[in-house]
Coordinates of C-alpha atoms and ligand atoms in Angstrom, one line a residue:
X1 CA 218.3 96.1 -140.8
X2 CA 218.4 99.8 -141.2
X3 CA 221.1 101.9 -142.9
X4 CA 222.9 102.6 -139.7
X5 CA 222.9 99.0 -138.4
X6 CA 224.0 97.7 -141.8
X7 CA 226.8 100.2 -141.9
X8 CA 227.9 99.2 -138.4
X9 CA 228.0 95.5 -139.3
X10 CA 229.6 95.9 -142.7
X11 CA 232.2 98.5 -142.1
X12 CA 235.2 96.7 -140.8
X13 CA 238.4 98.4 -140.1
X14 CA 240.9 95.6 -140.7
X15 CA 244.2 95.9 -139.1
X16 CA 246.8 95.5 -141.8
X17 CA 248.6 92.2 -141.2
X18 CA 252.3 92.9 -140.8
X19 CA 254.6 90.9 -143.2
X20 CA 256.3 88.7 -140.6
X21 CA 253.1 86.8 -139.7
X22 CA 252.6 83.2 -140.7
X23 CA 249.7 81.7 -142.7
X24 CA 248.4 80.3 -139.4
X25 CA 248.2 83.7 -137.7
X26 CA 246.2 85.0 -140.7
X27 CA 243.6 82.3 -140.5
X28 CA 242.9 83.1 -136.8
X29 CA 242.8 86.7 -137.6
X30 CA 240.2 86.2 -140.4
X31 CA 238.0 84.0 -138.2
X32 CA 237.8 86.7 -135.6
X33 CA 237.2 89.9 -137.5
X34 CA 236.4 89.0 -141.1
X35 CA 232.7 89.6 -141.7
X36 CA 232.3 91.1 -145.1
X37 CA 231.9 90.5 -148.0
X38 CA 230.0 87.2 -148.3
X39 CA 229.1 85.4 -151.5
X40 CA 226.7 83.3 -149.4
X41 CA 224.8 86.4 -148.4
X42 CA 225.0 87.8 -151.9
X43 CA 223.2 84.7 -153.2
X44 CA 220.1 85.4 -151.1
X45 CA 217.1 86.9 -152.8
X46 CA 214.7 88.4 -150.4
X47 CA 211.1 89.5 -151.1
X48 CA 211.6 93.0 -149.7
X49 CA 210.7 95.8 -152.1
X50 CA 213.3 97.9 -153.9
X51 CA 213.8 101.2 -152.1
X52 CA 214.5 104.3 -154.2
X53 CA 216.7 107.0 -152.9
X54 CA 216.3 110.2 -154.9
X55 CA 218.2 112.5 -152.6
X56 CA 221.8 111.7 -153.1
X57 CA 224.0 114.6 -152.2
X58 CA 227.6 114.8 -151.0
X59 CA 227.6 115.7 -147.3
X60 CA 229.0 119.2 -146.7
X61 CA 231.7 118.0 -144.4
X62 CA 233.3 116.3 -147.4
X63 CA 233.1 119.1 -150.0
X64 CA 236.7 120.3 -149.7
X65 CA 238.3 116.9 -149.3
X66 CA 239.7 116.9 -152.8
X67 CA 241.1 120.4 -153.0
X68 CA 244.6 120.3 -154.5
X69 CA 244.3 116.6 -155.0
X70 CA 244.1 114.4 -158.0
X71 CA 242.4 111.0 -158.7
X72 CA 243.1 108.2 -161.2
X73 CA 240.7 105.4 -162.0
X74 CA 241.6 102.3 -164.0
X75 CA 238.6 100.3 -165.2
X76 CA 238.3 96.6 -166.1
X77 CA 235.3 94.6 -167.3
X78 CA 232.0 95.5 -168.8
X79 CA 230.2 98.8 -169.8
X80 CA 228.4 98.7 -166.5
X81 CA 231.7 99.0 -164.7
X82 CA 232.8 101.8 -167.1
X83 CA 229.7 103.6 -166.2
X84 CA 230.3 103.1 -162.5
X85 CA 233.7 104.7 -163.1
X86 CA 231.9 107.8 -164.6
X87 CA 229.8 107.9 -161.4
X88 CA 232.8 107.7 -159.1
X89 CA 234.6 110.3 -161.2
X90 CA 231.5 112.5 -160.8
X91 CA 231.7 112.0 -157.0
X92 CA 235.5 112.8 -156.9
X93 CA 234.8 116.0 -158.9
X94 CA 232.1 117.1 -156.4
X95 CA 234.6 116.5 -153.6
X96 CA 237.0 118.9 -155.4
X97 CA 239.5 116.4 -156.9
X98 CA 240.8 116.8 -160.3
X99 CA 241.3 113.9 -162.8
X100 CA 244.7 112.9 -163.9
X101 CA 245.9 110.4 -166.6
X102 CA 249.2 109.8 -164.8
X103 CA 249.3 107.5 -161.9
X104 CA 252.4 109.1 -160.4
X105 CA 250.5 112.4 -160.1
X106 CA 247.5 110.9 -158.4
X107 CA 246.7 111.2 -154.7
X108 CA 244.0 108.5 -155.0
X109 CA 244.3 105.5 -157.4
X110 CA 241.3 103.3 -157.8
X111 CA 241.1 100.0 -159.6
X112 CA 237.5 99.3 -160.7
X113 CA 237.7 95.6 -161.1
X114 CA 236.0 92.7 -163.0
X115 CA 235.6 89.2 -161.7
X116 CA 234.1 87.5 -164.7
X117 CA 237.0 85.2 -165.6
X118 CA 240.3 84.3 -163.9
X119 CA 242.4 86.2 -166.3
X120 CA 240.4 89.4 -165.6
X121 CA 241.3 89.0 -161.9
X122 CA 245.0 88.2 -162.7
X123 CA 245.4 91.4 -164.5
X124 CA 244.2 93.3 -161.4
X125 CA 246.5 91.4 -159.1
X126 CA 249.4 92.2 -161.5
X127 CA 248.5 95.9 -161.4
X128 CA 248.2 95.9 -157.6
X129 CA 251.7 94.5 -157.4
X130 CA 253.0 97.1 -159.8
X131 CA 251.4 99.9 -157.7
X132 CA 253.8 99.2 -154.8
X133 CA 256.5 101.3 -156.4
X134 CA 254.2 104.3 -156.7
X135 CA 253.2 103.9 -153.1
X136 CA 256.9 103.8 -152.0
X137 CA 257.6 107.0 -153.9
X138 CA 254.5 108.6 -152.4
X139 CA 253.4 107.0 -149.1
X140 CA 250.5 109.4 -148.9
X141 CA 248.9 107.9 -152.0
X142 CA 245.6 106.2 -151.3
X143 CA 245.2 103.0 -153.3
X144 CA 241.6 101.6 -153.6
X145 CA 240.0 98.5 -155.0
X146 CA 236.4 98.5 -156.0
X147 CA 234.1 96.8 -158.5
X148 CA 233.1 93.2 -158.8
X149 CA 236.3 91.6 -157.4
X150 CA 235.8 93.4 -154.1
X151 CA 232.5 91.5 -153.6
X152 CA 234.5 88.2 -153.3
X153 CA 235.8 87.2 -149.9
X154 CA 238.7 85.2 -151.5
X155 CA 239.9 88.4 -153.2
X156 CA 239.6 90.5 -150.1
X157 CA 241.5 87.8 -148.1
X158 CA 244.2 87.8 -150.7
X159 CA 244.5 91.6 -150.7
X160 CA 244.8 91.6 -147.0
X161 CA 247.5 88.9 -147.1
X162 CA 249.6 89.9 -150.1
X163 CA 248.8 93.6 -150.9
X164 CA 249.0 95.5 -147.6
X165 CA 249.7 98.7 -149.5
X166 CA 246.0 98.8 -150.4
X167 CA 244.2 101.4 -148.3
X168 CA 240.6 100.8 -149.1
X169 CA 238.3 98.2 -150.6
X170 CA 234.6 98.9 -151.3
X171 CA 231.9 97.0 -153.1
X172 CA 229.6 97.6 -156.1
X173 CA 226.8 98.6 -153.7
X174 CA 228.9 101.1 -151.8
X175 CA 229.8 103.5 -154.6
X176 CA 227.6 106.3 -153.2
X177 CA 229.5 105.9 -149.9
X178 CA 232.8 106.9 -151.6
X179 CA 233.2 110.2 -149.7
X180 CA 232.8 108.5 -146.3
X181 CA 235.1 105.6 -147.3
X182 CA 237.8 108.0 -148.5
X183 CA 237.7 110.0 -145.4
X184 CA 238.0 106.9 -143.3
X185 CA 241.0 105.8 -145.5
X186 CA 242.8 109.2 -144.9
X187 CA 242.2 108.9 -141.2
X188 CA 242.8 105.3 -140.6
X189 CA 246.2 103.5 -140.5
X190 CA 244.3 100.3 -141.3
X191 CA 242.8 99.0 -144.5
X192 CA 239.3 100.3 -144.8
X193 CA 236.9 97.6 -146.1
X194 CA 233.2 98.4 -146.8
X195 CA 231.5 95.8 -148.9
X196 CA 227.8 95.2 -148.6
X197 CA 226.9 91.8 -149.9
X198 CA 223.2 92.2 -150.0
X199 CA 221.5 95.3 -151.5
X200 CA 218.1 96.1 -152.7
X201 CA 218.2 99.8 -153.3
X202 CA 218.4 102.1 -156.3
X203 CA 220.1 105.4 -155.8
X204 CA 219.2 108.3 -158.1
X205 CA 220.9 111.7 -158.6
X206 CA 224.4 110.3 -158.5
X207 CA 226.7 112.7 -160.2
X208 CA 228.4 111.5 -163.4
X209 CA 231.5 112.7 -165.2
X210 CA 230.8 111.2 -168.6
X211 CA 233.8 110.1 -170.6
X212 CA 232.4 111.1 -174.0
X213 CA 230.2 113.8 -175.5
X214 CA 228.8 111.7 -178.4
X215 CA 227.7 108.4 -176.8
X216 CA 226.4 107.9 -173.3
X217 CA 225.6 105.0 -171.0
X218 CA 222.3 104.9 -169.1
X219 CA 221.6 102.2 -166.5
X220 CA 218.1 100.8 -166.7
X221 CA 218.5 98.1 -164.2
X222 CA 221.0 96.6 -161.8
X223 CA 221.9 93.1 -160.7
X224 CA 220.9 89.7 -162.1
X225 CA 218.7 86.9 -160.8
X226 CA 219.4 84.4 -163.5
X227 CA 222.2 82.5 -161.7
X228 CA 223.7 80.8 -164.7
X229 CA 225.8 78.1 -163.1
X230 CA 229.1 79.5 -164.3
X231 CA 228.6 83.1 -163.6
X232 CA 229.7 85.3 -160.7
X233 CA 227.6 88.4 -161.6
X234 CA 224.5 87.6 -159.6
X235 CA 226.8 87.5 -156.5
X236 CA 228.8 90.6 -157.3
X237 CA 225.9 92.8 -158.5
X238 CA 223.0 91.7 -156.3
X239 CA 219.4 91.2 -157.1
X240 CA 217.6 92.6 -160.1
X241 CA 216.4 96.2 -159.5
X242 CA 214.9 98.3 -162.2
X243 CA 215.1 102.0 -162.3
X244 CA 211.7 103.8 -162.6
X245 CA 210.8 104.6 -166.2
X246 CA 210.4 108.3 -165.5
X247 CA 213.9 108.5 -164.2
X248 CA 215.3 106.8 -167.3
X249 CA 213.2 108.9 -169.7
X250 CA 214.3 112.1 -167.9
X251 CA 218.0 111.1 -168.1
X252 CA 217.7 110.3 -171.8
X253 CA 215.9 113.5 -172.5
X254 CA 218.6 115.5 -170.8
X255 CA 221.3 113.7 -172.7
X256 CA 219.5 114.5 -175.9
X257 CA 219.3 118.1 -174.9
X258 CA 223.0 118.1 -174.2
X259 CA 223.7 117.0 -177.8
X260 CA 224.5 113.3 -177.2
X261 CA 223.8 111.2 -180.4
X262 CA 223.7 107.7 -179.0
X263 CA 222.5 106.1 -175.8
X264 CA 223.4 102.7 -174.7
X265 CA 220.9 101.3 -172.1
X266 CA 222.7 99.1 -169.6
X267 CA 221.7 96.1 -167.6
X268 CA 223.0 92.5 -167.0
X269 CA 219.7 91.2 -168.3
X270 CA 217.8 94.1 -169.7
X271 CA 214.9 91.8 -170.8
X272 CA 214.0 91.4 -167.1
X273 CA 213.5 95.1 -166.9
X274 CA 210.3 95.9 -164.9
X275 CA 209.8 92.4 -163.6
X276 CA 210.4 93.7 -160.1
X277 CA 207.8 96.5 -160.3
X278 CA 204.9 95.8 -158.0
X279 CA 202.7 98.7 -158.8
X280 CA 202.9 98.9 -162.6
X281 CA 203.0 96.5 -165.5
X282 CA 205.9 98.0 -167.5
X283 CA 208.6 96.1 -169.4
X284 CA 211.5 96.7 -171.8
X285 CA 209.1 97.0 -174.8
X286 CA 207.2 99.8 -173.1
X287 CA 210.4 101.6 -172.2
X288 CA 211.8 101.3 -175.7
X289 CA 208.5 102.5 -177.1
X290 CA 208.6 105.7 -175.0
X291 CA 212.3 106.3 -175.6
X292 CA 211.8 106.0 -179.4
X293 CA 209.8 109.2 -179.2
X294 CA 212.7 111.2 -177.8
X295 CA 214.6 113.3 -180.3
X296 CA 217.9 111.4 -180.1
X297 CA 219.3 109.6 -183.2
X298 CA 220.3 106.3 -181.7
X299 CA 219.3 104.0 -178.8
X300 CA 220.9 100.6 -178.2
X301 CA 220.7 98.3 -175.3
X302 CA 222.8 95.5 -173.7
X303 CA 222.7 92.7 -172.7
X304 CA 219.7 90.7 -173.7
X305 CA 218.8 87.4 -172.2
X306 CA 217.0 85.1 -174.7
X307 CA 214.6 83.8 -172.1
X308 CA 212.8 87.1 -171.4
X309 CA 212.8 88.5 -174.9
X310 CA 209.1 89.0 -175.6
X311 CA 207.1 89.6 -178.7
X312 CA 206.0 93.1 -177.6
X313 CA 209.7 94.2 -177.5
X314 CA 210.2 92.7 -181.0
X315 CA 207.2 94.6 -182.3
X316 CA 208.5 97.9 -180.8
X317 CA 212.1 97.3 -182.2
X318 CA 210.7 96.6 -185.6
X319 CA 209.5 100.2 -185.8
X320 CA 213.2 101.2 -186.3
X321 CA 213.8 105.0 -186.2
X322 CA 216.2 105.6 -183.4
X323 CA 215.9 102.0 -182.2
X324 CA 218.8 100.2 -184.0
X325 CA 218.6 97.0 -185.9
X326 CA 221.4 95.4 -183.9
X327 CA 220.7 92.9 -181.1
X328 CA 223.4 91.3 -178.9
X329 CA 221.8 88.1 -177.8
X330 CA 224.2 85.8 -175.9
X331 CA 223.5 82.1 -176.6
X332 CA 226.5 80.6 -174.7
X333 CA 226.1 77.1 -176.3
X334 CA 224.2 75.3 -179.0
X335 CA 223.8 72.1 -177.1
X336 CA 220.6 71.4 -175.1
X337 CA 222.6 69.3 -172.5
X338 CA 225.1 72.1 -172.0
X339 CA 222.4 74.8 -171.8
X340 CA 220.7 72.7 -169.2
X341 CA 223.7 72.4 -166.9
X342 CA 224.5 76.1 -167.5
X343 CA 220.9 76.7 -166.2
X344 CA 220.2 79.1 -169.1
X345 CA 216.6 78.0 -169.0
X346 CA 216.0 77.8 -172.7
X347 CA 216.7 75.2 -175.4
X348 CA 218.4 75.4 -178.7
X349 CA 215.0 75.2 -180.3
X350 CA 213.6 78.0 -178.2
X351 CA 216.6 80.2 -179.2
X352 CA 216.2 79.4 -182.9
X353 CA 212.5 80.1 -182.7
X354 CA 213.2 83.5 -181.1
X355 CA 215.8 84.3 -183.8
X356 CA 213.2 83.4 -186.5
X357 CA 210.6 85.7 -184.8
X358 CA 213.1 88.5 -184.6
X359 CA 214.2 88.1 -188.3
X360 CA 210.6 87.9 -189.5
X361 CA 209.9 91.3 -187.8
X362 CA 213.2 92.9 -188.5
X363 CA 214.6 91.3 -191.7
X364 CA 217.7 93.5 -191.7
X365 CA 218.7 92.8 -188.1
X366 CA 222.3 92.1 -187.2
X367 CA 222.6 89.5 -184.4
X368 CA 225.7 89.1 -182.3
X369 CA 226.4 86.8 -179.4
X370 CA 228.6 85.5 -176.6
X371 CA 229.7 81.9 -176.5
X372 CA 231.5 79.8 -173.8
X373 CA 233.5 76.8 -175.0
X374 CA 235.0 74.0 -172.9
X375 CA 232.2 73.9 -170.3
X376 CA 232.8 71.1 -167.8
X377 CA 232.6 67.8 -169.7
X378 CA 231.5 69.4 -173.0
X379 CA 231.8 66.7 -175.7
X380 CA 233.0 67.2 -179.3
X381 CA 229.4 66.6 -180.5
X382 CA 228.0 69.2 -178.1
X383 CA 230.7 71.7 -179.4
X384 CA 229.7 70.8 -183.0
X385 CA 226.1 71.8 -182.1
X386 CA 227.4 75.2 -181.1
X387 CA 229.1 75.6 -184.4
X388 CA 226.0 74.4 -186.2
X389 CA 223.8 76.9 -184.3
X390 CA 226.2 79.7 -185.1
X391 CA 225.9 79.0 -188.8
X392 CA 222.1 78.5 -188.6
X393 CA 221.7 81.9 -187.0
X394 CA 224.4 83.6 -189.0
X395 CA 225.7 85.8 -186.2
X396 CA 227.6 88.8 -187.5
X397 CA 230.1 88.8 -184.5
X398 CA 230.7 87.1 -181.2
X399 CA 232.6 87.4 -178.0
X400 CA 234.0 83.9 -177.4
X401 CA 235.5 82.6 -174.1
X402 CA 237.0 79.5 -172.6
X403 CA 235.0 78.6 -169.5
X404 CA 236.7 79.9 -166.4
X405 CA 235.7 78.4 -163.0
X406 CA 234.5 81.0 -160.5
X407 CA 234.8 80.1 -156.9
X408 CA 231.4 80.1 -155.2
X409 CA 229.4 79.2 -158.4
X410 CA 227.9 75.7 -158.9
X411 CA 229.9 75.0 -162.0
X412 CA 233.2 75.5 -160.1
X413 CA 232.3 72.3 -158.2
X414 CA 231.7 70.2 -161.3
X415 CA 234.3 67.6 -162.2
X416 CA 235.7 68.5 -165.6
X417 CA 237.2 66.0 -168.0
X418 CA 238.0 68.4 -170.9
X419 CA 241.7 69.0 -171.2
X420 CA 242.9 72.6 -171.5
X421 CA 244.4 72.1 -175.0
X422 CA 241.1 70.7 -176.2
X423 CA 239.4 73.8 -174.9
X424 CA 241.9 76.0 -176.6
X425 CA 241.6 74.1 -179.9
X426 CA 237.7 74.5 -179.7
X427 CA 238.0 78.2 -179.2
X428 CA 240.3 78.4 -182.1
X429 CA 237.9 76.5 -184.4
X430 CA 235.0 78.6 -183.2
X431 CA 236.9 81.8 -183.8
X432 CA 237.6 80.7 -187.4
X433 CA 233.8 80.4 -187.9
X434 CA 233.2 83.7 -186.2
X435 CA 235.8 85.4 -188.4
X436 CA 234.3 83.8 -191.5
X437 CA 230.8 85.1 -190.7
X438 CA 231.9 88.6 -189.6
X439 CA 233.9 89.0 -192.8
X440 CA 230.9 87.9 -194.9
X441 CA 228.6 90.4 -193.1
X442 CA 231.1 93.2 -193.9
X443 CA 231.6 92.0 -197.5
X444 CA 227.8 92.1 -198.0
X445 CA 228.0 95.9 -197.4
X446 CA 230.5 96.6 -200.2
X447 CA 228.9 99.1 -202.6
X448 CA 226.2 100.0 -200.1
X449 CA 225.6 103.4 -198.4
X450 CA 225.6 103.2 -194.6
X451 CA 224.9 105.7 -191.8
X452 CA 227.9 106.3 -189.6
X453 CA 228.0 108.1 -186.3
X454 CA 231.5 109.8 -186.5
X455 CA 233.3 109.3 -183.2
X456 CA 236.8 110.6 -183.8
X457 CA 239.7 110.9 -186.1
X458 CA 242.9 108.8 -186.4
X459 CA 245.7 109.6 -183.9
X460 CA 248.1 110.0 -186.9
X461 CA 245.9 111.8 -189.3
X462 CA 243.1 114.3 -188.5
X463 CA 241.3 113.7 -191.8
X464 CA 240.9 109.9 -191.3
X465 CA 237.7 109.5 -189.4
X466 CA 236.1 106.6 -187.7
X467 CA 232.7 105.7 -186.5
X468 CA 230.1 103.0 -186.3
X469 CA 227.1 102.0 -188.4
X470 CA 223.6 101.4 -187.0
X471 CA 224.6 97.7 -186.9
X472 CA 227.8 98.5 -185.0
X473 CA 230.3 98.0 -187.8
X474 CA 233.4 100.1 -187.7
X475 CA 233.9 102.4 -190.7
X476 CA 237.0 104.4 -191.6
X477 CA 236.9 107.1 -194.2
X478 CA 238.5 110.4 -195.1
X479 CA 236.7 113.7 -194.3
X480 CA 237.1 117.0 -192.4
X481 CA 237.5 116.7 -188.6
X482 CA 234.4 118.9 -188.2
X483 CA 232.3 115.8 -189.0
X484 CA 233.1 114.3 -185.6
X485 CA 229.8 114.0 -183.7
X486 CA 227.7 114.0 -186.8
X487 CA 225.8 111.2 -188.4
X488 CA 226.9 110.9 -192.0
X489 CA 226.3 108.8 -195.1
X490 CA 229.3 106.8 -196.3
X491 CA 229.6 104.7 -199.3
X492 CA 231.4 101.4 -198.5
X493 CA 234.3 100.8 -200.8
X494 CA 236.0 97.8 -199.2
X495 CA 235.4 95.2 -196.4
X496 CA 238.5 94.6 -194.3
X497 CA 238.8 91.8 -191.7
X498 CA 237.1 93.7 -188.9
X499 CA 236.1 97.0 -190.4
X500 CA 234.9 98.8 -193.5
X501 CA 236.7 101.5 -195.6
X502 CA 234.4 104.0 -197.2
X503 CA 233.9 107.3 -198.9
X504 CA 232.1 110.3 -197.3
X505 CA 228.9 111.4 -199.1
X506 CA 226.9 113.8 -196.9
X507 CA 225.7 114.7 -193.5
X508 CA 222.4 113.1 -192.6
X509 CA 219.9 115.9 -192.0
X510 CA 217.6 115.6 -189.0
Ligands
LIG601 N1 224.5 89.3 -168.6 C1 225.1 88.9 -169.8 C2 226.5 88.5 -169.6 C3 227.5 89.2 -168.8 S1 229.0 88.4 -168.7 C4 224.3 87.8 -170.3 O1 223.8 87.0 -169.7 O2 224.3 87.7 -171.5 C5 229.5 88.4 -170.4 C6 229.9 87.1 -170.9 O3 231.0 86.5 -170.2 C7 228.8 86.0 -170.8 O4 227.8 86.2 -171.8 C8 229.6 84.8 -171.0 O5 229.7 84.4 -172.3 C9 230.9 85.1 -170.4 N2 231.1 84.5 -169.1 C10 230.5 84.7 -167.9 N3 231.0 83.9 -167.0 C11 232.0 83.2 -167.5 C12 232.9 82.2 -167.0 N4 232.8 81.8 -165.8 N5 233.8 81.7 -167.9 C13 233.9 82.1 -169.2 N6 233.1 83.1 -169.7 C14 232.1 83.6 -168.9
LIG602 FE1 225.6 85.9 -165.6 FE2 223.6 84.6 -166.6 FE3 223.1 86.8 -165.2 FE4 224.2 87.0 -167.7 S1 222.2 86.2 -167.2 S2 224.9 88.0 -165.8 S3 225.5 85.1 -167.7 S4 224.0 84.9 -164.5
LIG603 FE1 233.0 92.0 -164.9 FE2 231.3 92.7 -163.0 FE3 230.9 93.5 -165.5 S1 232.2 90.7 -163.2 S2 231.7 91.8 -166.6 S3 232.6 94.0 -164.2 S4 229.4 93.0 -163.9

């Protein structure tokens, strides 16, 4: 299918259902005209090569669209989504719109949504309900929904039924089409829906309005092919596509020249970087090696998948320098049976072996993780294995979640015998262990001198500064506001529950 045909098939101008229709009327209506999005299509992984589009430019016809108008974007979810917001903000600015922090002043309000757990989605539906009152005050306001939720047909159905004040819905693969979709939304009386379910392309040269001037996000790959049985991401973000190394290197160089101090490389599964290249043998280790030569103080990456974490990467990271000794390595569970039904494709032993190899090469490494408790039919013993693994690794921090069924994923069909209160209680016990270990990791730093990238000052007091160490520990200390943006040495005086209190020593000379 070429671009034109795909557009024709995907762009559906849905008539807004009027409020006096019955459920029955709706179902008929959906059968007839509802063609996109489709989780079923999103699941397909074709062999076709990734196409690179280097020539993104806003079409001239759109350039004045935003004159005298303001936009507001609310972002939910992961850093990838935050970075997408920067791209959309960049496009809005090219169209002549101005940003605003106040919804009531906005001409366009966008919710950039996350579908990872039910509560993430509920927040968005809550906000959508809330937006009605703004729309009543200003009927000209365009309300849009984008991000991962828009890739789910159940969500789009619900919006059509219950939130007719929404003017446009577009998917994660349609961001570069924002000018066209906006124009359509201004002209059409109907809800504009443009969600491509299947996408294999990488689009370069997208404008970005970065939120900060100290730290920057850089995508290195898009999508995920892992299909962990609980996870919606492979459906909402499409197949794995790596950006070409030269594009990434050029972007990091430019950010370094602009004075950025820290780069966070982004991908759902960065260790799969380069797997999709057919012409070159080039993986994350190679990329990190080249990036380590760029004159920028700090480079991090997220998220790692334990399965593709290879020895070459470990060797490169062990060189240190601007490659930081902090690795976020989601394990999800410590039980082999649970890992198996999660389709994580590694065992507890494999994970512990990987951790041992990382620690041998980088003795000072800080490891952090993600864990899901209460997977369908998880037993107390299996949960105990997770606690045991946590202790064996000695993770310094973790994001912990109760399993949330996601429609369309294999796990959502599993019969689950674990009661909700048991899940909550497990989360509680796990969090106690997480707290214990993170406190211990902070305590270990008392009396030490750490390097802190100063990110800002306290809202109440200009001279109370905050920043993060190389291992991502939050440090507060007193010092002149001019230190914001600098990397400084701080002596740690005291470990608090989630942060350190320190004393400023000196600026690190580079
Ligand atoms: N690509 C990353 C994870 C992205 S999602 C990785 O594989 O590590 C971030 C985290 O959300 C996951 O690591 C997992 O712990 C959690 N998560 C994903 N789907 C979930 C679900 N259905 N219920 C609860 N937590 C989930
Ligand atoms: Fe989801 Fe698994 Fe992919 Fe991470 S690796 S995004 S958890 S499917
Ligand atoms: Fe959420 Fe999508 Fe990120 S589901 S976690 S916003 S990739």
